Amino acid sequence: MKKRDYLSIDCIDEGVIKAERNKARSLRKTRWWQQKTASGTCYYCGREVGYANLTMDHIIPLARGGRSTRDNLVPCCKECNTRKKGSLTVEWEEYLQSLDRTHKGSREE
């Protein structure tokens, strides 16, 4: 049986989420995370906000079955992390595209 990088929605409880958050805290202290955040660039919006203004985000949120693994964690600005909340990346990208369309439409008027 192949190990999954996500959890089944049926088994997600506060204990599991707490354990995954603890794993994420541990990963923040690693050289791997220091290298990921060295540029100070947000994974989602691409803005350079500086190392101190980056947060750790789960691409697949813990509440949606994600885990605290290196392939599921990205540095992002506080603004994107707050707005993304429990969204999947595809949902977040659709939201950003809708904002872009809205902004383009208002500039053309």
Coordinates of C-alpha atoms in Angstrom, one line a residue:
M1 CA 0.0 0.0 0.0
K2 CA 1.4 3.4 -1.0
K3 CA 1.7 6.0 1.8
R4 CA -0.5 9.0 1.2
D5 CA 0.6 12.6 1.7
Y6 CA -2.8 13.6 2.9
L7 CA -5.3 12.4 5.5
S8 CA -8.8 11.1 4.8
I9 CA -11.4 13.7 5.7
D10 CA -13.1 11.1 7.9
C11 CA -10.2 10.9 10.3
I12 CA -9.4 14.6 10.8
D13 CA -9.9 15.7 14.3
E14 CA -8.3 18.4 16.5
G15 CA -5.7 16.0 17.8
V16 CA -4.5 15.2 14.3
I17 CA -4.5 18.9 13.3
K18 CA -2.5 19.8 16.5
A19 CA 0.1 17.1 15.7
E20 CA 0.5 18.4 12.2
R21 CA 0.9 22.0 13.4
N22 CA 3.6 20.8 15.8
K23 CA 5.4 19.2 12.8
A24 CA 5.1 22.4 10.9
R25 CA 6.7 24.3 13.8
S26 CA 9.6 21.9 13.8
L27 CA 10.1 22.3 10.1
R28 CA 10.3 26.1 10.6
K29 CA 13.5 25.6 12.5
T30 CA 15.2 23.7 9.7
R31 CA 17.7 24.8 7.1
W32 CA 15.2 23.7 4.5
W33 CA 12.7 26.3 5.6
Q34 CA 15.5 29.0 5.9
Q35 CA 16.3 28.3 2.3
K36 CA 12.7 28.4 1.2
T37 CA 12.2 31.8 2.8
A38 CA 15.6 33.4 2.1
S39 CA 14.3 35.3 -0.9
G40 CA 11.4 36.8 1.1
T41 CA 9.0 36.1 -1.7
C42 CA 5.4 35.0 -1.4
Y43 CA 4.6 31.7 -3.1
Y44 CA 1.1 33.0 -4.1
C45 CA 1.4 36.6 -5.1
G46 CA 5.1 36.8 -5.9
R47 CA 5.7 40.0 -3.8
E48 CA 8.9 40.4 -2.0
V49 CA 7.9 41.1 1.6
G50 CA 11.1 40.1 3.4
Y51 CA 11.9 37.0 5.4
A52 CA 10.3 38.3 8.6
N53 CA 6.9 38.9 6.9
L54 CA 6.5 35.4 5.5
T55 CA 4.3 32.8 7.1
M56 CA 4.2 29.1 6.5
D57 CA 1.1 27.9 4.5
H58 CA -0.2 24.4 3.8
I59 CA -1.0 24.2 0.1
I60 CA -3.6 21.6 1.1
P61 CA -4.9 23.0 4.4
L62 CA -4.8 20.8 7.5
A63 CA -8.6 21.1 7.8
R64 CA -8.9 19.7 4.2
G65 CA -6.7 16.7 4.8
G66 CA -3.3 18.2 4.2
R67 CA -0.2 17.3 6.1
S68 CA 2.9 19.1 7.3
T69 CA 5.3 17.8 4.7
R70 CA 7.9 19.6 2.7
D71 CA 5.9 19.3 -0.5
N72 CA 2.8 20.8 1.1
L73 CA 4.4 23.8 2.8
V74 CA 5.2 27.1 1.2
P75 CA 6.2 30.6 2.3
C76 CA 3.6 33.2 1.8
C77 CA 2.9 36.7 2.9
K78 CA 0.6 37.3 5.8
E79 CA -2.0 38.9 3.6
C80 CA -2.3 35.9 1.3
N81 CA -2.3 33.4 4.2
T82 CA -5.1 35.3 5.9
R83 CA -7.2 35.5 2.8
K84 CA -6.5 32.0 1.6
K85 CA -7.6 30.5 4.9
G86 CA -8.8 26.9 4.2
S87 CA -8.9 27.2 0.5
L88 CA -7.2 24.8 -1.8
T89 CA -4.6 26.3 -4.1
V90 CA -6.9 25.9 -7.2
E91 CA -9.7 27.8 -5.3
W92 CA -7.3 30.5 -4.3
E93 CA -5.9 30.9 -7.8
E94 CA -9.5 31.2 -9.1
Y95 CA -10.2 33.9 -6.6
L96 CA -7.1 35.9 -7.6
Q97 CA -8.0 35.6 -11.2
S98 CA -11.5 36.9 -10.5
L99 CA -10.0 39.9 -8.7
D100 CA -7.7 40.5 -11.7
R101 CA -10.7 40.4 -14.1
T102 CA -12.6 42.8 -11.8
H103 CA -9.7 45.2 -11.6
K104 CA -9.1 45.1 -15.4
G105 CA -12.8 45.8 -15.9
S106 CA -12.8 48.8 -13.6
R107 CA -9.7 50.2 -15.3
E108 CA -11.3 50.0 -18.8
E109 CA -14.3 52.0 -17.7

